[in-house]
Amino acid sequence: MMNRLKRIYSNYTEKQNIKHKSQKNRLSTFTKRVMVTTIAASTITLGAVAVHASENSLLGTVYHVYLNGERVGAVDNKVQLDKALEAKVESVQKDYKNLELSVGEQVTVVPEKVFRPSAQNKETINTVIEQVEVKASASVLTIEGEEVALLKNKEEAEKVIELLKLEFVSEKDLKALEVRQENQESKLPELKENESRVLDLTIKEKVSYSDKNVDPKNVISVKEAVELVKKGKKQADKYEVQAGDSLGDIAEKHDLSSEELLEMNPDIAMDTLLKVGKVLNVSAKKPYLNILVKQEVSKNEEVPYEQEVVEDKELPKGETKVKQQGENGEKNVRTITTKENGMTIKTEVTHEETLKEPVKHIVVKGTKVIPSRGSGSLAWPAVGGYISSKMGHRWGKMHKGIDIARPSDRTIKAADNGVVESAGWDGGYGNKVVINHQNGMKTTYAHLDSISVSVGETVSRGGKIGVMGTTGQSTGVHLHFEVYQDGKLKDPMQYLNN
């Protein structure tokens, strides 16, 4: 090659000499050498470029495709693979519109430059699409290390816990507690009467949230997650048979079928006679969460009044009267109550103040024995009034007694000591009372509005037996009063001592 370059150069020089004979200066030996070197280098460079271009025409890029770390093939068009994966995600997305779906990091693509590239686009893409799983981005609600529920995101998982807290406190109280905790308030104002507040709310178990790609069909709603956590989980337990128990009853109590109960107790059968005291294997529901609430309450409470009975020897036995009406008092009580899942486990009284003292209820009880025998002299059976009609013939028939009307008080009184012989309705007499004075004398009281005594009751002279009225055959409010001596009708005026 160098000889050829020299010949080219020599011919070039000769041509230049012929053309420029008039030029006196000739190229120096040094200049000749530089030109030779330049031409040689240019020739070599042109050759290398030609070789490189030839090599590039043989090089290409292939993409090695890995599924979960295992190579499944290669493609020379990554766009086709991406579109196929997108199509599969979109087909699943139709059933889970609210979830964020993807294939995650299951598919890995590694590019490589190779001579004469070879790829299996269709086979590789089909294999990937068949085996790849579309996953949902979810938040795992974990309680005490156990994955309990899969939610759409962390916000929904936190909402589940919030709703579970609201099972035991009001939204207002929970918000107030959170604000105090954020502001780190340690000193609280004194509660007013009939006020309350939540001092603390804690969950005994450790609760955490984490992100995870999962099968979308396992992601549940907030409502479903709340019910799941509330339902709790089954754990092994023991049950002692009680009188009257049957297999069906025991199974139902523990949320089991009879078959499940028998499976847990292979030593018994459906027709086994259960003995009282036998211990069976059962399952019991254990809550996932135990929520402790500490609440302070200021409440006004009634203080019941006491009752006192005072005996009175002057008051007939069996009679009572209220000397002093009782009144309940009032006190303010402040308590701090701790509840676990709504059940009170501790109550502490922190303050108690009497606002109003109760008034004792005093009843006077009579102890005086009333003689059942009358004196023979009769007292006026009404409170005032006058005789509106005397005993005798009236309107064509016999009027058997006297009528007393217009009293100052409608109380009807026993005319003498005695025993009530009858008390009730008697036709034209209306409400009627008959008193046997145990001395051959009887008195009758008719047309009463109401009766205050009963048959067999001993009454005292002047004691109340009823209220004046106009029952039966009566033309107005009055008392019809009759007297009998040894069974014979007598004129009351002969015996009355008013």
Tab-separated table of C-alpha atoms in Angstrom:
chain	number	residue	atom	x	y	z
A	1	MET	CA	0.000	0.000	0.000
A	2	MET	CA	2.830	2.391	0.811
A	3	ASN	CA	4.433	1.767	-2.613
A	4	ARG	CA	1.122	2.575	-4.260
A	5	LEU	CA	0.879	5.800	-2.279
A	6	LYS	CA	4.438	6.709	-3.340
A	7	ARG	CA	3.577	6.166	-6.973
A	8	ILE	CA	0.455	8.281	-6.614
A	9	TYR	CA	2.483	10.963	-4.954
A	10	SER	CA	5.279	10.774	-7.585
A	11	ASN	CA	2.827	11.115	-10.468
A	12	TYR	CA	1.116	13.961	-8.637
A	13	THR	CA	4.504	15.752	-8.237
A	14	GLU	CA	5.522	15.324	-11.838
A	15	LYS	CA	2.227	16.776	-13.039
A	16	GLN	CA	2.635	19.732	-10.739
A	17	ASN	CA	6.215	20.354	-11.965
A	18	ILE	CA	5.133	20.420	-15.633
A	19	LYS	CA	2.282	22.800	-14.799
A	20	HIS	CA	4.417	25.181	-12.759
A	21	LYS	CA	7.752	25.320	-14.616
A	22	SER	CA	7.990	29.057	-13.992
A	23	GLN	CA	8.038	28.484	-10.193
A	24	LYS	CA	11.571	28.636	-8.869
A	25	ASN	CA	10.887	27.166	-5.425
A	26	ARG	CA	10.462	23.483	-5.003
A	27	LEU	CA	8.791	21.564	-2.177
A	28	SER	CA	11.192	20.627	0.519
A	29	THR	CA	11.823	17.072	1.491
A	30	PHE	CA	10.048	17.744	4.856
A	31	THR	CA	6.886	18.938	3.123
A	32	LYS	CA	6.835	15.831	0.989
A	33	ARG	CA	6.988	13.628	4.037
A	34	VAL	CA	4.072	15.455	5.761
A	35	MET	CA	1.889	15.084	2.716
A	36	VAL	CA	2.715	11.411	2.423
A	37	THR	CA	1.742	10.858	6.074
A	38	THR	CA	-1.533	12.786	5.710
A	39	ILE	CA	-2.613	10.888	2.638
A	40	ALA	CA	-1.768	7.560	4.280
A	41	ALA	CA	-3.747	8.382	7.426
A	42	SER	CA	-6.761	9.478	5.407
A	43	THR	CA	-6.697	6.279	3.465
A	44	ILE	CA	-6.557	4.136	6.650
A	45	THR	CA	-9.457	6.093	8.284
A	46	LEU	CA	-11.710	5.653	5.302
A	47	GLY	CA	-11.040	1.946	5.437
A	48	ALA	CA	-11.933	1.659	9.155
A	49	VAL	CA	-15.224	3.545	8.705
A	50	ALA	CA	-16.183	1.181	5.970
A	51	VAL	CA	-15.451	-1.846	8.168
A	52	HIS	CA	-17.447	-0.359	11.166
A	53	ALA	CA	-20.471	0.358	9.015
A	54	SER	CA	-20.446	-3.222	7.871
A	55	GLU	CA	-20.352	-4.477	11.464
A	56	ASN	CA	-23.280	-2.208	12.582
A	57	SER	CA	-25.468	-3.679	9.918
A	58	LEU	CA	-25.116	-7.038	11.734
A	59	LEU	CA	-25.752	-5.704	15.357
A	60	GLY	CA	-29.264	-5.460	16.953
A	61	THR	CA	-31.065	-5.146	20.349
A	62	VAL	CA	-33.049	-7.949	21.934
A	63	TYR	CA	-35.000	-7.755	25.205
A	64	HIS	CA	-34.739	-10.724	27.519
A	65	VAL	CA	-38.035	-11.117	29.412
A	66	TYR	CA	-38.124	-12.505	32.961
A	67	LEU	CA	-41.277	-13.414	34.908
A	68	ASN	CA	-40.790	-13.553	38.673
A	69	GLY	CA	-37.057	-14.022	38.094
A	70	GLU	CA	-37.425	-16.832	35.541
A	71	ARG	CA	-36.501	-16.165	31.882
A	72	VAL	CA	-39.404	-16.900	29.557
A	73	GLY	CA	-37.947	-15.663	26.256
A	74	ALA	CA	-36.868	-12.618	24.285
A	75	VAL	CA	-38.527	-9.969	22.137
A	76	ASP	CA	-37.092	-7.430	19.742
A	77	ASN	CA	-40.038	-5.032	20.207
A	78	LYS	CA	-40.576	-3.976	23.808
A	79	VAL	CA	-43.546	-1.795	22.852
A	80	GLN	CA	-45.543	-4.877	21.836
A	81	LEU	CA	-44.914	-6.466	25.236
A	82	ASP	CA	-45.914	-3.287	27.076
A	83	LYS	CA	-49.149	-3.014	25.100
A	84	ALA	CA	-50.037	-6.645	25.791
A	85	LEU	CA	-49.505	-6.144	29.530
A	86	GLU	CA	-51.578	-2.955	29.484
A	87	ALA	CA	-54.405	-4.784	27.730
A	88	LYS	CA	-54.468	-7.514	30.361
A	89	VAL	CA	-54.574	-4.967	33.201
A	90	GLU	CA	-57.409	-3.096	31.460
A	91	SER	CA	-59.446	-6.301	31.048
A	92	VAL	CA	-59.263	-6.982	34.799
A	93	GLN	CA	-59.808	-3.314	35.674
A	94	LYS	CA	-63.395	-3.555	34.382
A	95	ASP	CA	-64.316	-5.655	37.427
A	96	TYR	CA	-62.371	-3.550	39.939
A	97	LYS	CA	-62.862	0.040	38.837
A	98	ASN	CA	-62.018	1.530	42.240
A	99	LEU	CA	-58.712	-0.293	42.637
A	100	GLU	CA	-55.270	0.580	41.326
A	101	LEU	CA	-54.149	-2.452	39.298
A	102	SER	CA	-50.797	-3.391	37.773
A	103	VAL	CA	-48.488	-6.322	37.171
A	104	GLY	CA	-46.025	-4.772	39.586
A	105	GLU	CA	-42.450	-6.006	39.391
A	106	GLN	CA	-43.301	-9.487	38.159
A	107	VAL	CA	-42.047	-8.738	34.614
A	108	THR	CA	-38.420	-7.653	34.119
A	109	VAL	CA	-36.908	-6.706	30.743
A	110	VAL	CA	-33.116	-6.733	30.161
A	111	PRO	CA	-31.869	-5.240	26.831
A	112	GLU	CA	-28.769	-6.662	25.078
A	113	LYS	CA	-26.814	-5.793	21.877
A	114	VAL	CA	-26.092	-8.924	19.843
A	115	PHE	CA	-24.930	-9.904	16.289
A	116	ARG	CA	-27.702	-11.065	14.089
A	117	PRO	CA	-30.503	-10.726	16.845
A	118	SER	CA	-33.094	-13.465	17.095
A	119	ALA	CA	-36.380	-13.100	19.100
A	120	GLN	CA	-39.599	-15.034	19.723
A	121	ASN	CA	-42.076	-12.170	20.122
A	122	LYS	CA	-45.354	-14.066	19.896
A	123	GLU	CA	-44.354	-17.057	22.019
A	124	THR	CA	-42.721	-14.917	24.699
A	125	ILE	CA	-45.595	-12.424	24.953
A	126	ASN	CA	-48.227	-15.203	25.059
A	127	THR	CA	-46.360	-16.983	27.849
A	128	VAL	CA	-46.076	-13.780	29.880
A	129	ILE	CA	-49.757	-12.868	29.446
A	130	GLU	CA	-50.884	-16.378	30.436
A	131	GLN	CA	-48.767	-16.547	33.574
A	132	VAL	CA	-48.604	-12.967	34.832
A	133	GLU	CA	-51.047	-12.036	37.630
A	134	VAL	CA	-52.779	-8.674	37.771
A	135	LYS	CA	-52.406	-7.326	41.295
A	136	ALA	CA	-54.139	-4.571	43.248
A	137	SER	CA	-52.225	-2.036	45.259
A	138	ALA	CA	-53.676	-2.431	48.783
A	139	SER	CA	-53.102	-1.583	52.420
A	140	VAL	CA	-52.847	-4.462	54.875
A	141	LEU	CA	-54.522	-3.966	58.265
A	142	THR	CA	-52.379	-5.980	60.669
A	143	ILE	CA	-53.347	-6.646	64.298
A	144	GLU	CA	-50.812	-8.225	66.630
A	145	GLY	CA	-48.816	-9.461	63.633
A	146	GLU	CA	-51.820	-11.079	61.940
A	147	GLU	CA	-53.017	-9.790	58.571
A	148	VAL	CA	-56.719	-9.253	59.231
A	149	ALA	CA	-58.026	-7.271	56.253
A	150	LEU	CA	-56.961	-5.864	52.882
A	151	LEU	CA	-58.218	-2.352	52.110
A	152	LYS	CA	-57.990	-0.121	49.052
A	153	ASN	CA	-55.468	2.216	50.701
A	154	LYS	CA	-54.110	3.311	54.066
A	155	GLU	CA	-56.828	5.961	54.452
A	156	GLU	CA	-59.515	3.268	54.310
A	157	ALA	CA	-57.596	1.028	56.708
A	158	GLU	CA	-57.343	3.902	59.191
A	159	LYS	CA	-61.071	4.590	58.684
A	160	VAL	CA	-61.820	1.043	59.843
A	161	ILE	CA	-60.046	1.665	63.145
A	162	GLU	CA	-61.780	5.032	63.536
A	163	LEU	CA	-65.230	3.468	63.050
A	164	LEU	CA	-64.402	0.769	65.594
A	165	LYS	CA	-63.503	3.488	68.099
A	166	LEU	CA	-66.818	5.222	67.373
A	167	GLU	CA	-68.594	2.066	68.548
A	168	PHE	CA	-67.725	3.182	72.087
A	169	VAL	CA	-67.429	6.993	71.970
A	170	SER	CA	-69.227	9.755	70.117
A	171	GLU	CA	-67.638	11.450	67.123
A	172	LYS	CA	-67.603	14.720	69.083
A	173	ASP	CA	-65.775	13.173	72.063
A	174	LEU	CA	-63.262	11.398	69.808
A	175	LYS	CA	-62.482	14.599	67.933
A	176	ALA	CA	-62.046	16.559	71.186
A	177	LEU	CA	-59.688	13.873	72.525
A	178	GLU	CA	-57.580	13.901	69.347
A	179	VAL	CA	-57.289	17.711	69.464
A	180	ARG	CA	-56.153	17.608	73.101
A	181	GLN	CA	-53.608	14.904	72.317
A	182	GLU	CA	-52.255	16.874	69.340
A	183	ASN	CA	-51.927	19.994	71.497
A	184	GLN	CA	-50.519	17.920	74.385
A	185	GLU	CA	-53.006	19.408	76.837
A	186	SER	CA	-52.403	17.980	80.299
A	187	LYS	CA	-54.527	20.282	82.468
A	188	LEU	CA	-58.252	20.129	81.805
A	189	PRO	CA	-60.953	22.549	83.008
A	190	GLU	CA	-63.307	21.336	85.717
A	191	LEU	CA	-66.423	19.627	84.424
A	192	LYS	CA	-69.738	21.394	84.832
A	193	GLU	CA	-72.794	19.618	86.232
A	194	ASN	CA	-74.129	16.836	83.984
A	195	GLU	CA	-71.146	17.072	81.610
A	196	SER	CA	-68.813	14.289	80.504
A	197	ARG	CA	-65.637	13.857	78.470
A	198	VAL	CA	-63.361	11.088	77.252
A	199	LEU	CA	-60.010	11.248	79.021
A	200	ASP	CA	-58.313	8.505	77.048
A	201	LEU	CA	-58.911	5.880	74.385
A	202	THR	CA	-56.380	3.141	73.773
A	203	ILE	CA	-56.246	-0.074	71.792
A	204	LYS	CA	-54.524	-2.865	73.716
A	205	GLU	CA	-53.305	-4.608	70.576
A	206	LYS	CA	-50.617	-3.360	68.182
A	207	VAL	CA	-52.150	-2.120	64.934
A	208	SER	CA	-50.089	-1.434	61.801
A	209	TYR	CA	-50.584	-0.749	58.105
A	210	SER	CA	-48.407	-1.792	55.155
A	211	ASP	CA	-48.558	-1.640	51.361
A	212	LYS	CA	-48.868	-4.853	49.405
A	213	ASN	CA	-49.782	-6.014	45.906
A	214	VAL	CA	-52.580	-8.555	46.268
A	215	ASP	CA	-55.247	-10.427	44.363
A	216	PRO	CA	-57.959	-7.761	43.811
A	217	LYS	CA	-60.761	-10.148	44.797
A	218	ASN	CA	-59.388	-10.193	48.355
A	219	VAL	CA	-59.695	-6.425	48.835
A	220	ILE	CA	-62.788	-5.612	50.943
A	221	SER	CA	-64.752	-2.474	51.755
A	222	VAL	CA	-64.493	-0.442	54.951
A	223	LYS	CA	-67.894	-1.728	56.110
A	224	GLU	CA	-66.898	-5.361	55.524
A	225	ALA	CA	-63.618	-4.848	57.367
A	226	VAL	CA	-65.395	-3.307	60.374
A	227	GLU	CA	-67.761	-6.287	60.610
A	228	LEU	CA	-64.853	-8.713	60.215
A	229	VAL	CA	-62.886	-7.143	63.067
A	230	LYS	CA	-65.993	-6.900	65.282
A	231	LYS	CA	-66.825	-10.568	64.677
A	232	GLY	CA	-63.440	-11.613	66.033
A	233	LYS	CA	-61.806	-14.985	65.614
A	234	LYS	CA	-62.458	-18.398	67.055
A	235	GLN	CA	-60.162	-19.921	69.635
A	236	ALA	CA	-60.248	-23.206	71.522
A	237	ASP	CA	-62.209	-23.181	74.769
A	238	LYS	CA	-63.868	-25.514	77.289
A	239	TYR	CA	-67.520	-25.790	78.336
A	240	GLU	CA	-68.971	-27.595	81.341
A	241	VAL	CA	-72.325	-29.248	80.652
A	242	GLN	CA	-75.203	-27.741	82.637
A	243	ALA	CA	-78.556	-29.264	83.572
A	244	GLY	CA	-80.928	-29.231	80.592
A	245	ASP	CA	-78.159	-28.844	77.995
A	246	SER	CA	-78.364	-30.628	74.649
A	247	LEU	CA	-75.747	-30.957	71.922
A	248	GLY	CA	-77.709	-28.601	69.698
A	249	ASP	CA	-78.001	-25.967	72.429
A	250	ILE	CA	-74.290	-26.120	73.253
A	251	ALA	CA	-73.317	-25.903	69.569
A	252	GLU	CA	-75.610	-22.907	69.017
A	253	LYS	CA	-74.219	-21.095	72.075
A	254	HIS	CA	-70.723	-21.326	70.603
A	255	ASP	CA	-71.629	-20.587	66.966
A	256	LEU	CA	-70.910	-24.165	65.893
A	257	SER	CA	-72.830	-26.789	63.959
A	258	SER	CA	-73.595	-30.079	65.707
A	259	GLU	CA	-71.190	-31.812	63.307
A	260	GLU	CA	-68.381	-29.396	64.212
A	261	LEU	CA	-69.018	-29.957	67.922
A	262	LEU	CA	-68.890	-33.749	67.474
A	263	GLU	CA	-65.675	-33.441	65.459
A	264	MET	CA	-64.099	-31.500	68.320
A	265	ASN	CA	-65.272	-34.159	70.811
A	266	PRO	CA	-64.704	-37.613	69.244
A	267	ASP	CA	-65.695	-39.385	72.491
A	268	ILE	CA	-69.376	-38.439	72.104
A	269	ALA	CA	-72.044	-39.105	69.470
A	270	MET	CA	-75.322	-37.441	68.539
A	271	ASP	CA	-77.281	-39.829	70.798
A	272	THR	CA	-74.857	-39.609	73.742
A	273	LEU	CA	-76.545	-38.748	77.041
A	274	LEU	CA	-74.620	-35.752	78.343
A	275	LYS	CA	-73.839	-35.816	82.043
A	276	VAL	CA	-73.910	-32.598	84.038
A	277	GLY	CA	-70.343	-31.489	84.708
A	278	LYS	CA	-68.805	-33.124	81.625
A	279	VAL	CA	-66.264	-30.808	79.987
A	280	LEU	CA	-66.497	-30.420	76.214
A	281	ASN	CA	-64.135	-28.893	73.691
A	282	VAL	CA	-65.746	-25.854	72.079
A	283	SER	CA	-64.632	-22.646	70.433
A	284	ALA	CA	-65.123	-19.123	71.683
A	285	LYS	CA	-65.029	-15.818	69.852
A	286	LYS	CA	-62.024	-13.695	70.729
A	287	PRO	CA	-62.169	-10.051	69.632
A	288	TYR	CA	-59.380	-8.838	67.364
A	289	LEU	CA	-59.333	-5.524	69.221
A	290	ASN	CA	-59.861	-4.580	72.851
A	291	ILE	CA	-60.638	-0.880	73.099
A	292	LEU	CA	-60.221	0.806	76.480
A	293	VAL	CA	-62.120	4.041	77.115
A	294	LYS	CA	-61.576	6.175	80.200
A	295	GLN	CA	-64.438	8.618	80.719
A	296	GLU	CA	-65.002	11.338	83.298
A	297	VAL	CA	-68.612	12.151	84.216
A	298	SER	CA	-70.110	14.891	86.384
A	299	LYS	CA	-73.685	13.918	87.185
A	300	ASN	CA	-76.389	15.163	89.523
A	301	GLU	CA	-78.096	12.302	91.313
A	302	GLU	CA	-81.165	12.041	93.526
A	303	VAL	CA	-80.620	11.286	97.184
A	304	PRO	CA	-83.650	9.226	98.313
A	305	TYR	CA	-85.371	10.469	101.454
A	306	GLU	CA	-85.602	8.275	104.537
A	307	GLN	CA	-88.908	7.105	105.969
A	308	GLU	CA	-89.742	7.246	109.652
A	309	VAL	CA	-92.812	5.849	111.381
A	310	VAL	CA	-93.896	7.453	114.650
A	311	GLU	CA	-96.419	5.650	116.844
A	312	ASP	CA	-99.291	7.660	118.300
A	313	LYS	CA	-101.324	6.222	121.191
A	314	GLU	CA	-104.136	8.709	120.597
A	315	LEU	CA	-104.633	7.693	116.963
A	316	PRO	CA	-106.801	4.600	116.453
A	317	LYS	CA	-104.926	1.453	115.557
A	318	GLY	CA	-104.778	0.899	111.811
A	319	GLU	CA	-104.948	4.584	110.983
A	320	THR	CA	-101.991	6.535	109.663
A	321	LYS	CA	-101.347	10.110	108.690
A	322	VAL	CA	-98.423	11.903	107.106
A	323	LYS	CA	-96.771	14.277	109.526
A	324	GLN	CA	-94.028	15.411	107.124
A	325	GLN	CA	-93.905	14.872	103.369
A	326	GLY	CA	-90.595	13.432	102.238
A	327	GLU	CA	-88.488	15.105	99.573
A	328	ASN	CA	-85.531	13.674	97.688
A	329	GLY	CA	-82.237	15.468	97.983
A	330	GLU	CA	-79.641	16.009	95.262
A	331	LYS	CA	-75.892	15.541	95.016
A	332	ASN	CA	-73.220	16.015	92.369
A	333	VAL	CA	-70.973	13.010	91.807
A	334	ARG	CA	-67.873	12.945	89.603
A	335	THR	CA	-66.554	9.595	88.496
A	336	ILE	CA	-63.861	8.190	86.225
A	337	THR	CA	-65.033	4.998	84.559
A	338	THR	CA	-62.888	2.603	82.545
A	339	LYS	CA	-64.647	0.410	80.003
A	340	GLU	CA	-63.293	-2.377	77.816
A	341	ASN	CA	-65.286	-2.929	74.646
A	342	GLY	CA	-68.196	-1.113	76.287
A	343	MET	CA	-68.165	-3.159	79.516
A	344	THR	CA	-67.360	-1.323	82.759
A	345	ILE	CA	-64.294	-2.786	84.446
A	346	LYS	CA	-63.574	-0.007	86.948
A	347	THR	CA	-65.333	3.036	88.441
A	348	GLU	CA	-63.684	5.534	90.745
A	349	VAL	CA	-65.562	8.336	92.566
A	350	THR	CA	-63.345	11.419	92.496
A	351	HIS	CA	-65.713	14.018	93.969
A	352	GLU	CA	-69.061	14.125	95.754
A	353	GLU	CA	-70.972	17.231	96.824
A	354	THR	CA	-74.430	17.537	98.407
A	355	LEU	CA	-76.530	20.140	96.614
A	356	LYS	CA	-79.763	19.635	98.553
A	357	GLU	CA	-80.382	17.680	101.741
A	358	PRO	CA	-83.247	15.173	101.611
A	359	VAL	CA	-86.308	15.747	103.809
A	360	LYS	CA	-87.385	12.793	105.913
A	361	HIS	CA	-90.838	11.346	105.281
A	362	ILE	CA	-92.606	10.977	108.665
A	363	VAL	CA	-95.747	8.889	109.064
A	364	VAL	CA	-97.783	8.781	112.275
A	365	LYS	CA	-99.172	5.335	113.023
A	366	GLY	CA	-102.055	4.878	115.430
A	367	THR	CA	-101.771	2.322	118.238
A	368	LYS	CA	-104.965	3.100	120.129
A	369	VAL	CA	-107.275	0.089	120.289
A	370	ILE	CA	-110.749	1.126	119.196
A	371	PRO	CA	-113.624	-0.453	121.144
A	372	SER	CA	-116.084	-2.130	118.802
A	373	ARG	CA	-119.039	-1.521	121.165
A	374	GLY	CA	-120.928	1.710	120.933
A	375	SER	CA	-122.040	3.912	123.810
A	376	GLY	CA	-125.667	4.114	122.736
A	377	SER	CA	-125.452	7.828	122.136
A	378	LEU	CA	-124.968	8.842	118.495
A	379	ALA	CA	-122.786	11.676	117.168
A	380	TRP	CA	-123.802	13.847	114.213
A	381	PRO	CA	-122.644	11.808	111.155
A	382	ALA	CA	-121.759	14.827	108.982
A	383	VAL	CA	-119.635	17.960	109.142
A	384	GLY	CA	-122.291	20.561	109.722
A	385	GLY	CA	-125.340	20.699	107.474
A	386	TYR	CA	-129.032	20.585	108.343
A	387	ILE	CA	-131.928	18.128	108.265
A	388	SER	CA	-133.553	18.578	104.867
A	389	SER	CA	-136.103	15.796	105.384
A	390	LYS	CA	-137.262	14.124	108.609
A	391	MET	CA	-138.371	10.543	109.212
A	392	GLY	CA	-142.010	9.819	108.417
A	393	HIS	CA	-144.495	9.502	105.575
A	394	ARG	CA	-143.459	11.401	102.494
A	395	TRP	CA	-144.827	11.371	98.960
A	396	GLY	CA	-147.142	8.514	99.787
A	397	LYS	CA	-144.585	6.224	101.377
A	398	MET	CA	-142.500	5.847	104.529
A	399	HIS	CA	-139.215	7.808	104.718
A	400	LYS	CA	-137.155	5.546	107.011
A	401	GLY	CA	-134.571	8.028	108.196
A	402	ILE	CA	-133.429	11.605	108.048
A	403	ASP	CA	-131.683	13.447	105.230
A	404	ILE	CA	-128.745	15.759	106.007
A	405	ALA	CA	-127.742	18.301	103.336
A	406	ARG	CA	-125.404	21.256	102.685
A	407	PRO	CA	-122.511	20.321	105.005
A	408	SER	CA	-119.350	22.433	105.237
A	409	ASP	CA	-117.364	19.304	104.360
A	410	ARG	CA	-118.699	16.206	102.633
A	411	THR	CA	-116.956	13.784	105.007
A	412	ILE	CA	-119.332	11.174	106.451
A	413	LYS	CA	-118.461	9.964	109.962
A	414	ALA	CA	-119.412	6.942	112.065
A	415	ALA	CA	-122.059	7.949	114.591
A	416	ASP	CA	-120.550	5.606	117.236
A	417	ASN	CA	-117.939	2.869	117.729
A	418	GLY	CA	-118.722	-0.353	115.897
A	419	VAL	CA	-117.888	-2.883	113.201
A	420	VAL	CA	-118.689	-2.418	109.511
A	421	GLU	CA	-121.345	-4.978	108.646
A	422	SER	CA	-121.776	-4.099	104.972
A	423	ALA	CA	-120.229	-1.652	102.545
A	424	GLY	CA	-121.212	-1.394	98.887
A	425	TRP	CA	-123.960	-0.778	96.357
A	426	ASP	CA	-127.583	-1.390	97.382
A	427	GLY	CA	-130.099	-0.392	94.695
A	428	GLY	CA	-131.978	2.828	95.527
A	429	TYR	CA	-129.665	3.430	98.491
A	430	GLY	CA	-126.740	3.752	96.134
A	431	ASN	CA	-123.412	3.341	97.948
A	432	LYS	CA	-124.359	2.283	101.478
A	433	VAL	CA	-122.545	1.467	104.737
A	434	VAL	CA	-124.100	-0.369	107.694
A	435	ILE	CA	-122.329	-0.262	111.090
A	436	ASN	CA	-123.155	-2.735	113.883
A	437	HIS	CA	-122.487	-0.987	117.190
A	438	GLN	CA	-122.460	-4.311	119.089
A	439	ASN	CA	-125.112	-3.069	121.549
A	440	GLY	CA	-128.257	-3.935	119.610
A	441	MET	CA	-128.017	-0.765	117.557
A	442	LYS	CA	-127.174	-0.440	113.845
A	443	THR	CA	-126.831	2.684	111.721
A	444	THR	CA	-127.180	3.042	107.947
A	445	TYR	CA	-125.456	5.658	105.721
A	446	ALA	CA	-126.749	5.912	102.112
A	447	HIS	CA	-126.219	7.739	98.776
A	448	LEU	CA	-122.429	8.001	99.420
A	449	ASP	CA	-120.211	9.207	96.611
A	450	SER	CA	-117.410	6.920	97.847
A	451	ILE	CA	-116.810	4.458	100.679
A	452	SER	CA	-113.681	4.577	102.867
A	453	VAL	CA	-114.172	1.409	104.982
A	454	SER	CA	-114.507	-2.310	104.360
A	455	VAL	CA	-116.553	-5.130	105.884
A	456	GLY	CA	-115.213	-6.325	109.242
A	457	GLU	CA	-113.307	-3.124	109.930
A	458	THR	CA	-113.641	-1.605	113.402
A	459	VAL	CA	-114.513	2.071	113.297
A	460	SER	CA	-114.464	4.692	115.994
A	461	ARG	CA	-117.011	7.350	116.807
A	462	GLY	CA	-116.359	10.286	114.442
A	463	GLY	CA	-114.080	8.262	112.152
A	464	LYS	CA	-114.417	8.801	108.418
A	465	ILE	CA	-116.378	6.120	106.592
A	466	GLY	CA	-117.046	7.839	103.251
A	467	VAL	CA	-117.949	10.942	101.264
A	468	MET	CA	-121.457	12.447	100.849
A	469	GLY	CA	-122.920	12.034	97.360
A	470	THR	CA	-126.067	11.480	95.313
A	471	THR	CA	-125.897	7.821	94.213
A	472	GLY	CA	-128.970	5.594	93.898
A	473	GLN	CA	-132.436	7.192	94.076
A	474	SER	CA	-131.406	10.680	95.099
A	475	THR	CA	-132.576	14.178	94.204
A	476	GLY	CA	-129.370	15.896	95.287
A	477	VAL	CA	-126.207	15.622	97.349
A	478	HIS	CA	-127.161	14.516	100.862
A	479	LEU	CA	-126.784	11.768	103.484
A	480	HIS	CA	-129.689	9.434	104.190
A	481	PHE	CA	-129.231	8.250	107.824
A	482	GLU	CA	-131.196	5.388	109.485
A	483	VAL	CA	-131.107	3.910	112.997
A	484	TYR	CA	-132.207	0.400	114.077
A	485	GLN	CA	-132.451	-0.810	117.676
A	486	ASP	CA	-132.832	-4.551	118.183
A	487	GLY	CA	-133.884	-4.843	114.555
A	488	LYS	CA	-136.598	-2.183	114.757
A	489	LEU	CA	-136.496	1.105	112.833
A	490	LYS	CA	-136.075	4.118	115.127
A	491	ASP	CA	-136.153	7.863	114.642
A	492	PRO	CA	-132.509	9.003	114.569
A	493	MET	CA	-133.439	12.225	116.340
A	494	GLN	CA	-134.011	10.219	119.547
A	495	TYR	CA	-130.340	9.190	119.661
A	496	LEU	CA	-128.415	12.011	118.039
A	497	ASN	CA	-126.305	14.096	120.357
A	498	ASN	CA	-124.948	16.872	118.199
